[in-house]
Short mmCIF file of C-alpha atoms and ligand atoms in Angstrom, two decimals:
data_model
loop_
_atom_site.label_atom_id
_atom_site.label_comp_id
_atom_site.label_asym_id
_atom_site.label_seq_id
_atom_site.Cartn_x
_atom_site.Cartn_y
_atom_site.Cartn_z
CA UNK S 1386 -0.02 -0.20 0.26
CA UNK S 1387 1.14 3.33 -1.17
CA UNK S 1388 2.05 5.82 1.99
CA UNK S 1389 -0.62 8.52 2.89
CA UNK S 1390 0.10 12.16 3.35
CA UNK S 1391 -1.05 13.86 6.18
CA UNK S 1392 -1.27 17.50 7.42
CA UNK S 1393 -0.84 18.40 11.30
CA UNK S 1394 -1.31 21.49 12.33
CA UNK S 1395 -0.24 22.33 15.99
CA UNK S 1396 2.58 19.55 14.93
CA UNK S 1397 5.43 20.97 17.12
CA UNK S 1398 3.02 21.17 20.32
CA UNK S 1399 2.98 18.63 23.22
CA UNK S 1400 0.51 16.26 21.57
CA UNK S 1401 1.13 17.21 17.93
CA UNK S 1402 4.98 16.29 18.21
CA UNK S 1403 3.81 12.90 19.29
CA UNK S 1404 1.14 12.65 16.61
CA UNK S 1405 3.70 12.99 14.29
CA UNK S 1406 6.02 10.36 15.39
CA UNK S 1407 3.33 7.75 15.48
CA UNK S 1408 2.24 8.65 11.64
CA UNK S 1409 6.04 8.68 10.58
CA UNK S 1410 6.48 5.75 12.55
CA UNK S 1411 3.44 3.74 10.64
CA UNK S 1412 5.22 4.66 7.55
CA UNK S 1413 3.15 7.55 6.54
CA UNK S 1414 4.69 11.13 5.04
CA UNK S 1415 3.64 14.01 7.65
CA UNK S 1416 3.44 17.46 6.69
CA UNK S 1417 3.65 19.29 10.24
CA UNK S 1418 2.22 22.87 9.67
CA UNK S 1419 2.59 25.56 13.21
CA UNK S 1420 3.11 29.24 13.99
CA UNK S 1421 5.12 27.99 16.83
CA UNK S 1422 3.45 30.40 19.33
CA UNK S 1423 3.34 27.62 21.81
CA UNK S 1424 4.87 24.64 20.43
CA UNK S 1425 9.22 24.49 19.60
CA UNK S 1426 11.54 23.80 17.60
CA UNK S 1427 12.75 20.85 19.91
CA UNK S 1428 9.83 19.06 19.07
CA UNK S 1429 10.41 18.76 15.60
CA UNK S 1430 14.21 17.70 15.25
CA UNK S 1431 14.31 14.19 15.79
CA UNK S 1432 11.98 14.01 12.43
CA UNK S 1433 14.37 16.51 10.86
CA UNK S 1434 16.59 14.07 9.32
CA UNK S 1435 13.48 11.56 8.20
CA UNK S 1436 12.62 12.32 3.93
CA UNK S 1437 8.88 11.54 4.88
CA UNK S 1438 8.71 14.51 7.08
CA UNK S 1439 8.85 18.45 6.01
CA UNK S 1440 7.81 21.46 7.99
CA UNK S 1441 6.07 24.62 7.14
CA UNK S 1442 5.67 27.45 9.43
CA UNK S 1443 2.13 29.20 8.66
CA UNK S 1444 -0.75 30.45 10.77
CA UNK S 1445 -3.75 28.29 10.18
CA UNK S 1446 -6.11 31.43 10.63
CA UNK S 1447 -4.74 32.42 6.42
CA UNK S 1448 -5.60 29.96 3.57
CA UNK S 1449 -3.11 26.95 3.17
CA UNK S 1450 -2.74 25.25 -0.13
CA UNK S 1451 -1.44 21.52 -0.11
CA UNK S 1452 -2.42 18.25 -1.31
CA UNK S 1453 -3.04 15.89 1.42
CA UNK S 1454 -5.07 12.25 2.33
CA UNK S 1455 -5.89 12.91 5.95
CA UNK S 1456 -5.20 16.53 8.07
CA UNK S 1457 -5.39 16.27 11.77
CA UNK S 1458 -6.35 19.51 13.11
CA UNK S 1459 -4.70 20.74 16.09
CA UNK S 1460 -3.58 23.96 15.74
CA UNK S 1461 -4.83 25.99 18.87
CA UNK S 1462 -3.13 27.21 22.09
CA UNK S 1463 -4.46 24.58 24.52
CA UNK S 1464 -3.83 26.02 28.58
CA UNK S 1465 -5.85 28.69 29.51
CA UNK S 1466 -3.04 31.57 30.24
CA UNK S 1467 -1.76 30.85 26.39
CA UNK S 1468 -4.97 30.96 24.93
CA UNK S 1469 -5.59 34.26 27.30
CA UNK S 1470 -2.90 36.00 26.17
CA UNK S 1471 -4.06 37.41 22.56
CA UNK S 1472 -8.14 36.14 23.12
CA UNK S 1473 -8.81 37.37 19.88
CA UNK S 1474 -6.17 34.97 17.64
CA UNK S 1475 -7.58 32.08 19.69
CA UNK S 1476 -11.10 32.98 18.00
CA UNK S 1477 -9.02 33.73 14.60
CA UNK S 1478 -7.35 30.17 14.76
CA UNK S 1479 -10.07 27.96 16.45
CA UNK S 1480 -12.83 29.29 13.74
CA UNK S 1481 -11.14 30.31 10.95
CA UNK S 1482 -8.28 27.94 11.12
CA UNK S 1483 -11.55 25.56 11.07
CA UNK S 1484 -13.16 26.97 8.41
CA UNK S 1485 -9.29 26.79 6.28
CA UNK S 1486 -8.86 23.29 6.77
CA UNK S 1487 -12.62 22.31 6.17
CA UNK S 1488 -12.25 23.80 3.05
CA UNK S 1489 -8.57 22.51 1.95
CA UNK S 1490 -10.40 18.82 3.18
CA UNK S 1491 -13.11 19.69 0.91
CA UNK S 1492 -11.14 20.80 -2.00
CA UNK S 1493 -8.40 17.59 -1.70
CA UNK S 1494 -11.29 15.33 -0.11
CA UNK S 1495 -9.08 14.51 3.14
CA UNK S 1496 -10.41 12.94 5.90
CA UNK S 1497 -10.22 15.62 8.53
CA UNK S 1498 -9.90 15.24 12.86
CA UNK S 1499 -10.60 17.68 14.53
CA UNK S 1500 -8.79 18.37 18.23
CA UNK S 1501 -12.00 19.12 20.00
CA UNK S 1502 -12.11 19.31 23.54
CA UNK S 1503 -14.20 18.56 27.27
CA UNK S 1504 -14.28 22.49 27.39
CA UNK S 1505 -17.29 22.34 25.21
CA UNK S 1506 -19.25 21.00 28.37
CA UNK S 1507 -17.93 24.00 29.94
CA UNK S 1508 -18.90 23.79 33.71
CA UNK S 1509 -20.93 20.72 33.53
CA UNK S 1510 -24.37 20.66 35.28
CA UNK S 1511 -24.54 16.97 34.27
CA UNK S 1512 -21.80 13.93 35.99
CA UNK S 1513 -20.17 12.62 34.26
CA UNK S 1514 -20.16 14.01 30.67
CA UNK S 1515 -21.40 12.04 27.58
CA UNK S 1516 -21.55 13.18 24.20
CA UNK S 1517 -24.89 14.07 24.21
CA UNK S 1518 -24.69 16.68 26.75
CA UNK S 1519 -24.59 20.33 25.50
CA UNK S 1520 -23.20 21.72 27.95
CA UNK S 1521 -22.52 25.05 29.82
CA UNK S 1522 -20.82 27.37 28.87
CA UNK S 1523 -20.51 31.26 29.47
CA UNK S 1524 -19.62 33.09 26.27
CA UNK S 1525 -18.99 36.17 27.80
CA UNK S 1526 -16.11 35.15 30.17
CA UNK S 1527 -12.89 34.36 29.94
CA UNK S 1528 -12.58 31.41 29.04
CA UNK S 1529 -15.08 31.86 25.95
CA UNK S 1530 -12.55 32.55 23.05
CA UNK S 1531 -11.40 28.89 24.02
CA UNK S 1532 -14.31 27.31 24.75
CA UNK S 1533 -16.53 29.06 21.82
CA UNK S 1534 -14.28 28.83 19.20
CA UNK S 1535 -13.98 25.13 19.50
CA UNK S 1536 -18.31 24.94 20.02
CA UNK S 1537 -18.07 26.64 16.64
CA UNK S 1538 -15.89 24.53 15.00
CA UNK S 1539 -17.32 21.17 15.69
CA UNK S 1540 -20.56 23.41 14.13
CA UNK S 1541 -19.20 23.96 11.11
CA UNK S 1542 -17.48 20.27 11.03
CA UNK S 1543 -20.98 19.31 11.13
CA UNK S 1544 -21.81 22.19 8.39
CA UNK S 1545 -19.42 20.89 5.58
CA UNK S 1546 -20.10 17.22 6.42
CA UNK S 1547 -23.77 17.85 5.81
CA UNK S 1548 -23.48 20.67 3.55
CA UNK S 1549 -20.09 18.79 1.56
CA UNK S 1550 -19.91 15.86 2.47
CA UNK S 1551 -16.52 16.31 4.45
CA UNK S 1552 -15.17 13.18 5.83
CA UNK S 1553 -14.80 14.56 9.37
CA UNK S 1554 -13.64 12.96 12.47
CA UNK S 1555 -14.32 14.81 16.00
CA UNK S 1556 -12.79 14.32 18.87
CA UNK S 1557 -13.56 16.02 22.08
CA UNK S 1558 -10.00 15.59 24.07
CA UNK S 1559 -10.26 15.49 27.83
CA UNK S 1560 -7.29 16.52 30.29
CA UNK S 1561 -3.97 15.10 28.75
CA UNK S 1562 -0.57 15.19 30.11
CA UNK S 1563 3.03 13.62 29.17
CA UNK S 1564 6.45 14.55 27.67
CA UNK S 1565 6.85 17.28 25.51
CA UNK S 1566 4.48 19.17 28.07
CA UNK S 1567 6.11 22.69 28.32
CA UNK S 1568 7.52 23.77 31.67
CA UNK S 1569 5.36 27.33 31.19
CA UNK S 1570 2.33 26.00 30.20
CA UNK S 1571 0.44 26.45 32.73
CA UNK S 1572 -1.59 23.04 33.05
CA UNK S 1573 -1.91 21.49 36.46
CA UNK S 1574 0.56 18.86 35.72
CA UNK S 1575 3.63 20.28 34.84
CA UNK S 1576 2.73 22.68 37.02
CA UNK S 1577 2.87 20.38 40.17
CA UNK S 1578 5.79 18.56 39.22
CA UNK S 1579 7.77 21.72 37.76
CA UNK S 1580 7.08 22.90 41.44
CA UNK S 1581 8.57 19.68 43.02
CA UNK S 1582 11.25 19.34 41.30
CA UNK S 1583 12.56 22.87 41.88
CA UNK S 1584 11.26 22.49 45.86
CA UNK S 1585 9.30 25.53 45.17
CA UNK S 1586 5.31 25.90 46.48
CA UNK S 1587 2.87 24.06 45.04
CA UNK S 1588 -0.10 26.06 43.84
CA UNK S 1589 -3.37 24.98 44.95
CA UNK S 1590 -5.89 27.29 42.61
CA UNK S 1591 -9.53 26.94 44.75
CA UNK S 1592 -9.89 24.60 47.59
CA UNK S 1593 -8.32 21.98 45.48
CA UNK S 1594 -11.24 19.98 45.66
CA UNK S 1595 -12.55 20.69 41.60
CA UNK S 1596 -11.44 16.99 40.05
CA UNK S 1597 -9.92 16.60 36.40
CA UNK S 1598 -9.68 13.12 34.95
CA UNK S 1599 -5.32 12.72 33.06
CA UNK S 1600 -5.13 10.99 30.53
CA UNK S 1601 -1.67 9.26 29.55
CA UNK S 1602 -0.96 10.55 25.79
CA UNK S 1603 0.47 7.53 24.11
CA UNK S 1604 -3.46 6.59 25.06
CA UNK S 1605 -4.65 9.39 23.30
CA UNK S 1606 -2.53 9.74 20.55
CA UNK S 1607 -4.08 5.74 19.77
CA UNK S 1608 -7.05 7.03 19.56
CA UNK S 1609 -6.92 9.80 17.24
CA UNK S 1610 -5.73 6.62 14.86
CA UNK S 1611 -8.23 4.48 15.71
CA UNK S 1612 -10.56 7.64 15.13
CA UNK S 1613 -9.10 9.11 11.73
CA UNK S 1614 -9.12 5.10 10.14
CA UNK S 1615 -12.87 4.43 11.06
CA UNK S 1616 -15.52 4.84 7.99
CA UNK S 1617 -17.32 8.20 6.20
CA UNK S 1618 -20.20 7.42 8.21
CA UNK S 1619 -18.07 7.69 11.63
CA UNK S 1620 -18.82 11.27 12.50
CA UNK S 1621 -18.35 11.94 16.11
CA UNK S 1622 -18.04 13.58 18.61
CA UNK S 1623 -16.06 10.58 20.45
CA UNK S 1624 -14.99 11.94 24.32
CA UNK S 1625 -11.52 10.79 24.62
CA UNK S 1626 -10.41 10.46 28.01
CA UNK S 1627 -8.62 8.92 30.84
CA UNK S 1628 -12.59 8.39 32.71
CA UNK S 1629 -10.52 7.78 36.53
CA UNK S 1630 -11.35 10.72 38.48
CA UNK S 1631 -9.30 12.85 41.34
CA UNK S 1632 -9.15 15.84 42.92
CA UNK S 1633 -6.36 18.34 43.03
CA UNK S 1634 -5.28 17.75 46.19
CA UNK S 1635 -5.04 14.11 45.33
CA UNK S 1636 -2.55 15.16 42.44
CA UNK S 1637 -0.25 17.00 44.18
CA UNK S 1638 -0.44 14.33 46.68
CA UNK S 1639 1.02 12.07 44.20
CA UNK S 1640 3.24 14.23 43.03
CA UNK S 1641 4.90 14.84 45.49
CA UNK S 1642 5.48 11.26 46.75
CA UNK S 1643 6.71 10.23 43.45
CA UNK S 1644 9.01 13.57 43.23
CA UNK S 1645 9.98 12.81 46.63
CA UNK S 1646 9.69 15.95 47.16
CA UNK S 1647 8.95 18.00 50.41
CA UNK S 1648 7.20 20.89 48.94
CA UNK S 1649 4.44 22.33 50.26
CA UNK S 1650 1.22 23.15 49.43
CA UNK S 1651 -0.26 26.61 48.42
CA UNK S 1652 -4.04 27.66 48.51
CA UNK S 1653 -4.41 30.80 45.30
CA UNK S 1654 -7.61 32.28 43.96
CA UNK S 1655 -9.50 29.66 41.82
CA UNK S 1656 -9.46 31.53 38.10
CA UNK S 1657 -13.06 32.67 36.65
CA UNK S 1658 -15.02 29.66 35.10
CA UNK S 1659 -13.00 27.07 36.51
CA UNK S 1660 -14.72 23.99 35.48
CA UNK S 1661 -16.17 22.48 39.64
CA UNK S 1662 -16.01 18.85 38.15
CA UNK S 1663 -15.11 16.91 34.77
CA UNK S 1664 -15.24 13.24 34.13
CA UNK S 1665 -16.15 11.53 30.48
CA UNK S 1666 -18.34 9.06 30.17
CA UNK S 1667 -16.38 6.75 27.53
CA UNK S 1668 -19.25 3.92 26.15
CA UNK S 1669 -19.46 5.49 23.04
CA UNK S 1670 -15.21 5.23 22.00
CA UNK S 1671 -15.39 2.29 23.87
CA UNK S 1672 -17.79 0.67 21.59
CA UNK S 1673 -17.22 2.96 18.15
CA UNK S 1674 -13.09 2.63 18.02
CA UNK S 1675 -12.56 -0.32 20.75
CA UNK S 1676 -10.56 2.12 22.68
CA UNK S 1677 -10.53 2.94 26.20
CA UNK S 1678 -6.40 4.07 28.46
CA UNK S 1679 -4.33 1.41 29.78
CA UNK S 1680 -1.32 4.25 31.47
CA UNK S 1681 -2.18 4.20 34.53
CA UNK S 1682 -2.11 8.14 36.21
CA UNK S 1683 1.43 6.53 37.84
CA UNK S 1684 2.79 5.13 35.43
CA UNK S 1685 2.28 8.12 32.68
CA UNK S 1686 3.33 10.31 35.91
CA UNK S 1687 6.76 8.74 36.02
CA UNK S 1688 7.60 8.98 32.71
CA UNK S 1689 6.21 12.64 32.92
CA UNK S 1690 8.01 13.12 35.50
CA UNK S 1691 11.36 11.73 34.10
CA UNK S 1692 10.97 13.67 30.92
CA UNK S 1693 10.78 17.04 33.51
CA UNK S 1694 13.82 16.67 35.32
CA UNK S 1695 15.73 15.96 31.87
CA UNK S 1696 14.99 19.87 31.09
CA UNK S 1697 15.20 21.72 34.73
P1 NAD G 2631 0.15 22.60 22.30
O1 NAD G 2631 0.00 24.48 22.67
O2 NAD G 2631 1.27 22.37 22.64
O3 NAD G 2631 0.23 23.05 21.31
C1 NAD G 2631 -0.55 22.88 20.14
C2 NAD G 2631 -0.02 23.49 18.74
O4 NAD G 2631 -0.83 24.92 17.99
C3 NAD G 2631 1.71 24.47 18.59
O5 NAD G 2631 2.32 23.74 18.59
C4 NAD G 2631 1.35 26.28 18.63
O6 NAD G 2631 2.13 26.38 18.09
C5 NAD G 2631 -0.13 25.87 17.57
N1 NAD G 2631 -0.58 26.77 16.83
C6 NAD G 2631 -1.30 27.72 17.77
N2 NAD G 2631 -1.83 28.71 16.87
C7 NAD G 2631 -1.82 28.30 15.73
C8 NAD G 2631 -1.77 28.85 14.53
N3 NAD G 2631 -2.94 29.56 14.49
N4 NAD G 2631 -1.46 28.33 13.39
C9 NAD G 2631 -0.46 27.40 13.71
N5 NAD G 2631 -0.11 26.51 14.78
C10 NAD G 2631 -0.42 27.05 15.44
O7 NAD G 2631 -1.38 22.19 23.08
P2 NAD G 2631 -1.80 20.93 22.92
O8 NAD G 2631 -2.46 20.83 24.55
O9 NAD G 2631 -0.94 20.17 21.97
O10 NAD G 2631 -3.50 20.87 22.20
C11 NAD G 2631 -3.32 20.21 20.87
C12 NAD G 2631 -4.80 20.83 20.27
O11 NAD G 2631 -5.54 19.53 21.55
C13 NAD G 2631 -5.28 21.39 20.54
O12 NAD G 2631 -6.14 22.07 19.79
C14 NAD G 2631 -6.43 21.75 22.26
O13 NAD G 2631 -7.26 22.60 22.24
C15 NAD G 2631 -6.51 20.67 22.00
N6 NAD G 2631 -7.04 20.14 23.13
C16 NAD G 2631 -5.37 19.69 23.64
C17 NAD G 2631 -5.80 19.21 25.02
C18 NAD G 2631 -5.29 18.21 26.01
O14 NAD G 2631 -4.90 18.02 27.52
N7 NAD G 2631 -3.79 19.00 26.39
C19 NAD G 2631 -7.60 18.74 25.84
C20 NAD G 2631 -7.83 19.46 25.30
C21 NAD G 2631 -7.76 19.86 23.78
N1 UDP G 2632 -9.54 27.27 1.88
C1 UDP G 2632 -7.66 26.60 1.84
N2 UDP G 2632 -7.03 25.69 1.36
C2 UDP G 2632 -8.00 25.33 0.21
C3 UDP G 2632 -9.03 25.48 -0.29
C4 UDP G 2632 -9.84 26.52 0.77
O1 UDP G 2632 -7.10 27.77 3.08
O2 UDP G 2632 -7.08 23.85 -0.40
C5 UDP G 2632 -9.88 28.07 2.40
C6 UDP G 2632 -10.37 29.35 1.73
O3 UDP G 2632 -9.67 30.42 1.25
C7 UDP G 2632 -11.68 29.94 2.39
C8 UDP G 2632 -12.00 28.40 3.65
O4 UDP G 2632 -10.85 27.71 2.87
O5 UDP G 2632 -11.57 30.80 3.58
C9 UDP G 2632 -12.90 27.65 2.93
O6 UDP G 2632 -13.22 27.42 2.14
P1 UDP G 2632 -14.48 26.95 1.09
O7 UDP G 2632 -14.24 26.17 -0.12
O8 UDP G 2632 -15.29 26.40 2.40
O9 UDP G 2632 -15.16 28.36 0.79
P2 UDP G 2632 -14.91 29.67 0.12
O10 UDP G 2632 -13.52 29.37 -0.36
O11 UDP G 2632 -16.51 29.63 -1.35
O12 UDP G 2632 -15.64 30.79 0.59
N1 UDP G 2633 -4.71 24.30 39.14
C1 UDP G 2633 -4.37 24.37 40.01
N2 UDP G 2633 -2.96 24.67 40.34
C2 UDP G 2633 -2.21 25.20 38.72
C3 UDP G 2633 -3.03 24.53 37.46
C4 UDP G 2633 -4.32 24.38 37.58
O1 UDP G 2633 -5.04 23.72 40.82
O2 UDP G 2633 -1.38 25.58 39.07
C5 UDP G 2633 -5.86 23.62 38.62
C6 UDP G 2633 -7.02 24.30 37.33
O3 UDP G 2633 -7.67 25.38 38.90
C7 UDP G 2633 -8.01 23.89 37.23
C8 UDP G 2633 -7.20 22.53 37.88
O4 UDP G 2633 -5.84 22.59 38.10
O5 UDP G 2633 -9.10 23.70 38.32
C9 UDP G 2633 -6.83 22.05 35.87
O6 UDP G 2633 -6.16 22.80 34.99
P1 UDP G 2633 -5.81 22.96 33.90
O7 UDP G 2633 -5.27 24.46 33.54
O8 UDP G 2633 -4.52 22.02 34.09
O9 UDP G 2633 -6.64 22.06 32.86
P2 UDP G 2633 -7.87 22.97 32.99
O10 UDP G 2633 -9.14 23.44 33.55
O11 UDP G 2633 -8.54 23.25 31.31
O12 UDP G 2633 -9.09 21.32 33.00
#
């Protein structure tokens, strides 16, 4: 079988760099497109000598004309501090970026997967969240540029599917962690590990009783590839995440134990619209993709801690 040409937008980021490796390892060609707003050149160094790897510096909110068979649309800052730094750019990336990639998929007849998010559900009033829950999002809050941008992107995906028969796949990603997270990214796993390794205070926002579920990156990337390989009638959305739910205090305690750190917890104000609890119901992905996460939190945290030790 001839190799596929796969476009990965946001390929220099945390998830994108793991996806580039997975696709190259399968023998396919990768065209990585990134504007380096939160991604890092260092993540692409291992691929630079591969004849199957090509990189284009480009902002997806501008049109892109290339020939590809599959598109993974990951371009977008994912951490609240980054997407709130330039909220208008976040909306351009999520909405205009999605429209451009859909226009590209329409012209080339490529399959296209959208990296959507559990933020679609906002601060959820239904727990755990199934794909049928329509969400509870504040449209004018600080998180709205991301949450509403990603919601509008899903709307565009389904309208291109209905109106133009574009072969869409929508993954709703829940909190994912692992090597290649940026140390200054601001997300909770990287913050706590970096603070623990440096002997700094562990910053708990609010009372630390809010919950999240953490999926290890290799499990998530496996879900992406399974989703892309489904038939054209399979669109999703699929929740992709690990259903094991913990509080931020428990996460901090786990990280202190695994690092052997003596760091103390410090309590800080809870950011606006911070969801109180979140847990994916992944029955649909179990049935439709034969997928479920395999890496326990403890094992994934050990790998992630080992990665941050090499950086610090
Ligand atoms: P990341 O910030 O590490 O990666 C995003 C990448 O997109 C970066 O390399 C960045 O430079 C690039 N980018 C941003 N705007 C761009 C633009 N306009 N044009 C081209 N490139 C652009 O984040 P990540 O964790 O790897 O997230 C990847 C995708 O997955 C995002 O779409 C995010 O919304 C989604 N997601 C991630 C998580 C998670 O837990 N990691 C959860 C839900 C959704
Ligand atoms: N587009 C792109 N690459 C392509 C085809 C389209 O970036 O190969 C962009 C195009 O510039 C437009 C968007 O995708 O802004 C949507 O394209 P579509 O064909 O759906 O809409 P139209 O161009 O008719 O407005
Ligand atoms: N959080 C925290 N300390 C930090 C960073 C985050 O307590 O240093 C909390 C944050 O308030 C949220 C949870 O951890 O309740 C997850 O935050 P993150 O930004 O990683 O992801 P998201 O809120 O988008 O799920």
